[in-house]
Amino acid sequence: MHRLNKAFFVLTVSLALLGGVSVVDYSQTLGDFQDAGIVAEQIETEIRSGEVAEGEFVLQVEIRNPTRFTLDLNGAYMAASADGDRLAYGPIVNHDEIPETIPARGAVNVEYVFALSDDQAQGLQAVLDDGTVTVTGQHSVQLRDTQFSVSFTGEVDG
Amino acid sequence: MIRRTTYAVFLVLAIAGAAVTAAVGDSSLHTLAYGLSALVGVVAYFQANKRLVDEAIGTTLLSVLGGLLLSEIALTAVSVYVIGMPIDLAAWQMWTFLLFPWAYVLTLLLTGYFCAGLLDMLE
């Protein structure tokens, strides 16, 4: 074989190997700090239902995670509003009962419980009785050592 | 003489490898990828000049385009598989991600090719 052709094969094989190594390396570093935002954007949340019970606002949500990474679920925060008025807000109070992780390539059903004051409970119940409440919130999520929040929004009707 | 398809397959893989490395590779590998791209350009010139490849120019051009396409497909596939990104979004993001690496790789390849031609002519 001509030495130029030998050189050609050596060069192209080196470049192809270099590319292969880069792609594998890239797929493994996805999910590190600089890419956590991309992962966060893939998480989908659906609010299944919500009700006021015994001074608490109980939300049933489904969190879907299409990524290859298992995420730690550390908590959540929500604000409930109707017609622009904020009716209730706060972090969840049932930390010990929520699942610890959102499985990779899977979905998990979570019950979030938020504590309400008497006024908030009455206001929320009044709106839920004949209308819908808009809930916006954030899950507090962790991927390896990176903490980030995943926003969600949805409607709850009574 | 190398068969046209063999030449094309190797060149497609090399261009894709160079583009992917330049786009997402470790920063220390970028220079290596660019340097090797320039050398591929030099070798491709002499191969064409000495008629070591069938229809060298056309095959090289098509292979370079194929390599760019393969790099786009490879990175899109990684995004879709690993982080479950919707395919259209992944394709678009990787396209913007790859534009400059493509420009660099092609520039160096052409520089190698033309510099080799120039030196060859001067001798």
mmCIF file of C-alpha atoms in Angstrom:
data_model
loop_
_atom_site.group_PDB
_atom_site.id
_atom_site.type_symbol
_atom_site.label_atom_id
_atom_site.label_comp_id
_atom_site.label_asym_id
_atom_site.label_seq_id
_atom_site.Cartn_x
_atom_site.Cartn_y
_atom_site.Cartn_z
ATOM 1 C CA MET A 1 0.000 0.000 0.000
ATOM 2 C CA HIS A 2 1.223 3.462 -0.795
ATOM 3 C CA ARG A 3 2.518 5.275 2.284
ATOM 4 C CA LEU A 4 0.123 8.168 1.639
ATOM 5 C CA ASN A 5 -2.789 5.782 1.927
ATOM 6 C CA LYS A 6 -1.296 4.368 5.123
ATOM 7 C CA ALA A 7 -1.062 7.898 6.496
ATOM 8 C CA PHE A 8 -4.664 8.489 5.458
ATOM 9 C CA PHE A 9 -5.892 5.438 7.369
ATOM 10 C CA VAL A 10 -3.860 6.295 10.465
ATOM 11 C CA LEU A 11 -5.164 9.878 10.479
ATOM 12 C CA THR A 12 -8.806 9.028 9.858
ATOM 13 C CA VAL A 13 -8.844 6.208 12.398
ATOM 14 C CA SER A 14 -7.272 8.521 15.001
ATOM 15 C CA LEU A 15 -9.876 11.187 14.364
ATOM 16 C CA ALA A 16 -12.715 8.665 14.480
ATOM 17 C CA LEU A 17 -11.406 7.302 17.798
ATOM 18 C CA LEU A 18 -11.018 10.827 19.130
ATOM 19 C CA GLY A 19 -14.649 11.503 18.206
ATOM 20 C CA GLY A 20 -15.807 8.279 19.822
ATOM 21 C CA VAL A 21 -13.999 9.074 23.058
ATOM 22 C CA SER A 22 -15.424 12.614 23.034
ATOM 23 C CA VAL A 23 -19.001 11.412 22.556
ATOM 24 C CA VAL A 24 -18.737 8.818 25.339
ATOM 25 C CA ASP A 25 -17.095 11.364 27.628
ATOM 26 C CA TYR A 26 -19.777 13.917 26.807
ATOM 27 C CA SER A 27 -22.641 11.521 27.511
ATOM 28 C CA GLN A 28 -21.106 10.705 30.895
ATOM 29 C CA THR A 29 -20.526 14.304 31.932
ATOM 30 C CA LEU A 30 -24.092 15.311 31.039
ATOM 31 C CA GLY A 31 -25.810 15.801 34.337
ATOM 32 C CA ASP A 32 -22.867 17.530 35.892
ATOM 33 C CA PHE A 33 -23.183 21.076 37.066
ATOM 34 C CA GLN A 34 -23.168 22.854 33.721
ATOM 35 C CA ASP A 35 -25.796 20.570 32.215
ATOM 36 C CA ALA A 36 -28.162 20.240 35.158
ATOM 37 C CA GLY A 37 -30.332 22.936 33.630
ATOM 38 C CA ILE A 38 -30.831 20.871 30.483
ATOM 39 C CA VAL A 39 -31.854 17.927 32.628
ATOM 40 C CA ALA A 40 -34.214 20.119 34.671
ATOM 41 C CA GLU A 41 -35.986 21.259 31.517
ATOM 42 C CA GLN A 42 -36.931 17.695 30.620
ATOM 43 C CA ILE A 43 -38.819 17.030 33.857
ATOM 44 C CA GLU A 44 -42.596 17.232 33.454
ATOM 45 C CA THR A 45 -45.057 17.660 36.280
ATOM 46 C CA GLU A 46 -48.778 17.083 36.105
ATOM 47 C CA ILE A 47 -51.030 18.150 38.932
ATOM 48 C CA ARG A 48 -53.590 15.354 39.214
ATOM 49 C CA SER A 49 -55.785 16.795 41.937
ATOM 50 C CA GLY A 50 -55.809 19.067 44.922
ATOM 51 C CA GLU A 51 -58.036 19.517 47.940
ATOM 52 C CA VAL A 52 -58.224 21.379 51.182
ATOM 53 C CA ALA A 53 -58.454 18.990 54.118
ATOM 54 C CA GLU A 54 -58.023 19.671 57.810
ATOM 55 C CA GLY A 55 -56.227 22.923 57.336
ATOM 56 C CA GLU A 56 -53.864 21.488 54.748
ATOM 57 C CA PHE A 57 -53.682 21.764 50.992
ATOM 58 C CA VAL A 58 -53.021 18.304 49.568
ATOM 59 C CA LEU A 59 -51.766 18.096 46.001
ATOM 60 C CA GLN A 60 -51.409 14.872 44.032
ATOM 61 C CA VAL A 61 -48.757 15.332 41.381
ATOM 62 C CA GLU A 62 -47.099 13.062 38.881
ATOM 63 C CA ILE A 63 -43.484 13.803 38.070
ATOM 64 C CA ARG A 64 -42.108 12.322 34.858
ATOM 65 C CA ASN A 65 -38.385 12.019 34.265
ATOM 66 C CA PRO A 66 -37.414 10.963 30.740
ATOM 67 C CA THR A 67 -33.693 11.340 31.394
ATOM 68 C CA ARG A 68 -31.191 8.610 32.145
ATOM 69 C CA PHE A 69 -30.456 10.167 35.547
ATOM 70 C CA THR A 70 -32.095 9.339 38.865
ATOM 71 C CA LEU A 71 -32.895 12.568 40.674
ATOM 72 C CA ASP A 72 -33.178 13.119 44.406
ATOM 73 C CA LEU A 73 -36.408 14.830 45.411
ATOM 74 C CA ASN A 74 -35.731 17.074 48.383
ATOM 75 C CA GLY A 75 -38.895 19.106 48.703
ATOM 76 C CA ALA A 76 -41.273 21.488 47.028
ATOM 77 C CA TYR A 77 -42.715 24.958 47.251
ATOM 78 C CA MET A 78 -45.983 26.211 45.845
ATOM 79 C CA ALA A 79 -48.107 29.300 45.478
ATOM 80 C CA ALA A 80 -51.838 28.976 44.815
ATOM 81 C CA SER A 81 -53.681 31.859 43.224
ATOM 82 C CA ALA A 82 -56.970 32.685 41.579
ATOM 83 C CA ASP A 83 -57.641 35.718 39.369
ATOM 84 C CA GLY A 84 -54.293 37.158 40.285
ATOM 85 C CA ASP A 85 -54.880 36.947 44.033
ATOM 86 C CA ARG A 86 -52.438 34.820 45.942
ATOM 87 C CA LEU A 87 -54.446 32.564 48.221
ATOM 88 C CA ALA A 88 -51.788 30.425 49.832
ATOM 89 C CA TYR A 89 -48.094 29.679 49.548
ATOM 90 C CA GLY A 90 -45.371 27.814 51.310
ATOM 91 C CA PRO A 91 -43.147 24.739 51.360
ATOM 92 C CA ILE A 92 -44.360 21.199 51.856
ATOM 93 C CA VAL A 93 -44.670 19.888 55.383
ATOM 94 C CA ASN A 94 -44.575 16.158 54.652
ATOM 95 C CA HIS A 95 -40.877 15.817 53.787
ATOM 96 C CA ASP A 96 -40.656 12.422 55.400
ATOM 97 C CA GLU A 97 -43.456 10.949 53.305
ATOM 98 C CA ILE A 98 -42.482 11.938 49.795
ATOM 99 C CA PRO A 99 -40.416 9.521 47.712
ATOM 100 C CA GLU A 100 -36.697 10.134 47.947
ATOM 101 C CA THR A 101 -35.988 9.859 44.261
ATOM 102 C CA ILE A 102 -37.509 10.451 40.865
ATOM 103 C CA PRO A 103 -36.489 7.322 38.967
ATOM 104 C CA ALA A 104 -34.621 7.550 35.672
ATOM 105 C CA ARG A 105 -36.845 7.031 32.622
ATOM 106 C CA GLY A 106 -39.875 6.784 34.859
ATOM 107 C CA ALA A 107 -42.667 8.563 36.628
ATOM 108 C CA VAL A 108 -43.525 8.894 40.280
ATOM 109 C CA ASN A 109 -46.738 9.926 42.002
ATOM 110 C CA VAL A 110 -46.195 12.265 44.912
ATOM 111 C CA GLU A 111 -48.530 13.675 47.543
ATOM 112 C CA TYR A 112 -47.483 17.153 48.570
ATOM 113 C CA VAL A 113 -49.017 18.551 51.750
ATOM 114 C CA PHE A 114 -48.901 22.274 52.453
ATOM 115 C CA ALA A 115 -49.905 23.807 55.772
ATOM 116 C CA LEU A 116 -52.550 26.533 55.614
ATOM 117 C CA SER A 117 -53.694 29.150 58.064
ATOM 118 C CA ASP A 118 -57.419 29.212 58.786
ATOM 119 C CA ASP A 119 -57.866 32.223 56.505
ATOM 120 C CA GLN A 120 -55.940 30.589 53.703
ATOM 121 C CA ALA A 121 -57.898 27.345 54.055
ATOM 122 C CA GLN A 122 -61.216 29.169 53.942
ATOM 123 C CA GLY A 123 -60.180 31.340 51.007
ATOM 124 C CA LEU A 124 -58.841 28.401 49.038
ATOM 125 C CA GLN A 125 -61.887 26.244 49.752
ATOM 126 C CA ALA A 126 -64.208 29.076 48.730
ATOM 127 C CA VAL A 127 -62.516 29.406 45.357
ATOM 128 C CA LEU A 128 -62.262 25.654 44.824
ATOM 129 C CA ASP A 129 -65.999 25.247 45.488
ATOM 130 C CA ASP A 130 -66.948 27.069 42.333
ATOM 131 C CA GLY A 131 -63.809 27.695 40.334
ATOM 132 C CA THR A 132 -60.227 26.769 39.649
ATOM 133 C CA VAL A 133 -57.032 27.619 41.422
ATOM 134 C CA THR A 134 -53.749 28.056 39.585
ATOM 135 C CA VAL A 135 -50.855 26.396 41.321
ATOM 136 C CA THR A 136 -47.282 27.290 40.467
ATOM 137 C CA GLY A 137 -44.367 25.825 42.288
ATOM 138 C CA GLN A 138 -40.951 24.294 42.310
ATOM 139 C CA HIS A 139 -39.600 20.896 43.136
ATOM 140 C CA SER A 140 -36.272 20.978 44.869
ATOM 141 C CA VAL A 141 -34.225 18.411 43.019
ATOM 142 C CA GLN A 142 -30.688 17.149 43.245
ATOM 143 C CA LEU A 143 -28.565 15.517 40.582
ATOM 144 C CA ARG A 144 -25.317 14.158 42.004
ATOM 145 C CA ASP A 145 -23.942 17.196 43.861
ATOM 146 C CA THR A 146 -25.988 19.802 42.066
ATOM 147 C CA GLN A 147 -29.126 21.225 43.613
ATOM 148 C CA PHE A 148 -31.650 22.902 41.372
ATOM 149 C CA SER A 149 -35.334 23.603 41.199
ATOM 150 C CA VAL A 150 -37.797 22.423 38.601
ATOM 151 C CA SER A 151 -40.778 24.675 38.035
ATOM 152 C CA PHE A 152 -44.281 23.366 37.566
ATOM 153 C CA THR A 153 -47.682 24.877 37.074
ATOM 154 C CA GLY A 154 -51.191 23.556 36.818
ATOM 155 C CA GLU A 155 -54.843 24.066 37.552
ATOM 156 C CA VAL A 156 -56.801 22.582 40.429
ATOM 157 C CA ASP A 157 -60.583 22.577 40.541
ATOM 158 C CA GLY A 158 -62.818 21.486 43.318
ATOM 159 C CA MET B 1 -5.433 2.638 -5.088
ATOM 160 C CA ILE B 2 -8.077 2.780 -2.353
ATOM 161 C CA ARG B 3 -11.618 1.937 -3.323
ATOM 162 C CA ARG B 4 -13.936 4.911 -3.393
ATOM 163 C CA THR B 5 -16.305 3.568 -0.728
ATOM 164 C CA THR B 6 -13.479 2.667 1.662
ATOM 165 C CA TYR B 7 -12.044 6.154 1.288
ATOM 166 C CA ALA B 8 -15.457 7.717 1.844
ATOM 167 C CA VAL B 9 -16.270 5.663 4.943
ATOM 168 C CA PHE B 10 -12.972 6.482 6.640
ATOM 169 C CA LEU B 11 -13.182 10.156 5.730
ATOM 170 C CA VAL B 12 -16.797 10.448 6.944
ATOM 171 C CA LEU B 13 -15.826 8.936 10.308
ATOM 172 C CA ALA B 14 -12.790 11.198 10.570
ATOM 173 C CA ILE B 15 -14.695 14.404 9.812
ATOM 174 C CA ALA B 16 -17.474 13.423 12.205
ATOM 175 C CA GLY B 17 -14.871 12.601 14.849
ATOM 176 C CA ALA B 18 -13.129 15.932 14.378
ATOM 177 C CA ALA B 19 -16.386 17.927 14.497
ATOM 178 C CA VAL B 20 -17.693 16.095 17.555
ATOM 179 C CA THR B 21 -14.392 16.485 19.401
ATOM 180 C CA ALA B 22 -14.282 20.173 18.558
ATOM 181 C CA ALA B 23 -17.859 20.611 19.778
ATOM 182 C CA VAL B 24 -18.039 18.595 22.989
ATOM 183 C CA GLY B 25 -14.580 17.155 23.512
ATOM 184 C CA ASP B 26 -12.252 17.917 26.362
ATOM 185 C CA SER B 27 -10.664 21.304 25.698
ATOM 186 C CA SER B 28 -7.181 19.839 25.397
ATOM 187 C CA LEU B 29 -8.360 17.623 22.541
ATOM 188 C CA HIS B 30 -9.660 20.470 20.373
ATOM 189 C CA THR B 31 -6.215 21.418 19.114
ATOM 190 C CA LEU B 32 -5.439 17.802 18.366
ATOM 191 C CA ALA B 33 -8.652 17.454 16.347
ATOM 192 C CA TYR B 34 -7.905 20.632 14.386
ATOM 193 C CA GLY B 35 -4.312 19.603 13.764
ATOM 194 C CA LEU B 36 -5.316 16.166 12.525
ATOM 195 C CA SER B 37 -7.970 17.774 10.290
ATOM 196 C CA ALA B 38 -5.288 19.903 8.656
ATOM 197 C CA LEU B 39 -3.124 16.827 8.149
ATOM 198 C CA VAL B 40 -6.062 14.987 6.586
ATOM 199 C CA GLY B 41 -6.322 17.914 4.179
ATOM 200 C CA VAL B 42 -2.632 17.613 3.287
ATOM 201 C CA VAL B 43 -2.860 13.857 2.751
ATOM 202 C CA ALA B 44 -6.109 14.202 0.782
ATOM 203 C CA TYR B 45 -4.402 16.615 -1.609
ATOM 204 C CA PHE B 46 -1.507 14.284 -2.344
ATOM 205 C CA GLN B 47 -3.814 11.273 -2.650
ATOM 206 C CA ALA B 48 -5.860 13.130 -5.227
ATOM 207 C CA ASN B 49 -2.761 14.449 -6.973
ATOM 208 C CA LYS B 50 -1.155 11.033 -7.250
ATOM 209 C CA ARG B 51 -4.450 9.441 -8.260
ATOM 210 C CA LEU B 52 -4.476 7.069 -5.300
ATOM 211 C CA VAL B 53 -8.253 7.399 -4.934
ATOM 212 C CA ASP B 54 -11.060 6.997 -7.418
ATOM 213 C CA GLU B 55 -12.764 10.280 -8.282
ATOM 214 C CA ALA B 56 -10.940 11.874 -5.384
ATOM 215 C CA ILE B 57 -12.368 15.401 -5.427
ATOM 216 C CA GLY B 58 -16.047 14.490 -5.630
ATOM 217 C CA THR B 59 -15.665 11.689 -3.115
ATOM 218 C CA THR B 60 -13.846 13.980 -0.702
ATOM 219 C CA LEU B 61 -16.503 16.684 -0.948
ATOM 220 C CA LEU B 62 -19.363 14.250 -0.407
ATOM 221 C CA SER B 63 -17.542 12.539 2.448
ATOM 222 C CA VAL B 64 -16.934 15.842 4.189
ATOM 223 C CA LEU B 65 -20.650 16.652 3.953
ATOM 224 C CA GLY B 66 -21.449 13.142 5.178
ATOM 225 C CA GLY B 67 -19.100 13.603 8.112
ATOM 226 C CA LEU B 68 -20.784 16.841 9.156
ATOM 227 C CA LEU B 69 -24.173 15.141 8.945
ATOM 228 C CA LEU B 70 -22.946 12.174 10.967
ATOM 229 C CA SER B 71 -21.646 14.467 13.729
ATOM 230 C CA GLU B 72 -25.053 16.143 13.953
ATOM 231 C CA ILE B 73 -26.816 12.770 14.094
ATOM 232 C CA ALA B 74 -24.433 11.396 16.715
ATOM 233 C CA LEU B 75 -24.788 14.318 19.111
ATOM 234 C CA THR B 76 -28.560 14.507 18.616
ATOM 235 C CA ALA B 77 -28.789 10.806 19.410
ATOM 236 C CA VAL B 78 -26.804 11.301 22.628
ATOM 237 C CA SER B 79 -29.119 14.128 23.750
ATOM 238 C CA VAL B 80 -32.240 12.139 22.970
ATOM 239 C CA TYR B 81 -30.975 8.948 24.585
ATOM 240 C CA VAL B 82 -29.275 10.330 27.672
ATOM 241 C CA ILE B 83 -31.396 13.283 28.713
ATOM 242 C CA GLY B 84 -34.643 12.429 26.950
ATOM 243 C CA MET B 85 -34.687 15.694 25.053
ATOM 244 C CA PRO B 86 -37.322 15.954 22.282
ATOM 245 C CA ILE B 87 -35.634 15.110 18.986
ATOM 246 C CA ASP B 88 -36.411 18.394 17.205
ATOM 247 C CA LEU B 89 -35.056 20.436 20.088
ATOM 248 C CA ALA B 90 -31.976 18.239 20.358
ATOM 249 C CA ALA B 91 -31.299 18.497 16.621
ATOM 250 C CA TRP B 92 -31.614 22.268 16.721
ATOM 251 C CA GLN B 93 -29.447 22.636 19.797
ATOM 252 C CA MET B 94 -26.726 20.428 18.388
ATOM 253 C CA TRP B 95 -26.871 22.273 15.080
ATOM 254 C CA THR B 96 -26.102 25.561 16.842
ATOM 255 C CA PHE B 97 -23.561 23.744 18.958
ATOM 256 C CA LEU B 98 -21.757 22.390 15.907
ATOM 257 C CA LEU B 99 -21.776 25.411 13.581
ATOM 258 C CA PHE B 100 -18.467 26.865 14.745
ATOM 259 C CA PRO B 101 -16.671 23.534 15.132
ATOM 260 C CA TRP B 102 -17.736 22.725 11.559
ATOM 261 C CA ALA B 103 -16.357 26.044 10.368
ATOM 262 C CA TYR B 104 -13.045 25.428 12.154
ATOM 263 C CA VAL B 105 -12.669 21.845 10.957
ATOM 264 C CA LEU B 106 -13.499 22.769 7.347
ATOM 265 C CA THR B 107 -11.206 25.791 7.442
ATOM 266 C CA LEU B 108 -8.276 23.714 8.658
ATOM 267 C CA LEU B 109 -9.002 20.910 6.224
ATOM 268 C CA LEU B 110 -9.058 23.346 3.316
ATOM 269 C CA THR B 111 -5.968 25.153 4.619
ATOM 270 C CA GLY B 112 -4.087 21.855 4.723
ATOM 271 C CA TYR B 113 -5.337 20.957 1.260
ATOM 272 C CA PHE B 114 -4.408 24.276 -0.351
ATOM 273 C CA CYS B 115 -1.112 24.694 1.474
ATOM 274 C CA ALA B 116 -0.095 21.216 0.295
ATOM 275 C CA GLY B 117 -1.114 22.199 -3.254
ATOM 276 C CA LEU B 118 0.780 25.448 -3.055
ATOM 277 C CA LEU B 119 3.980 23.833 -1.772
ATOM 278 C CA ASP B 120 3.640 21.073 -4.337
ATOM 279 C CA MET B 121 3.336 23.649 -7.115
ATOM 280 C CA LEU B 122 6.335 25.663 -5.890
ATOM 281 C CA GLU B 123 8.639 22.637 -5.838
#
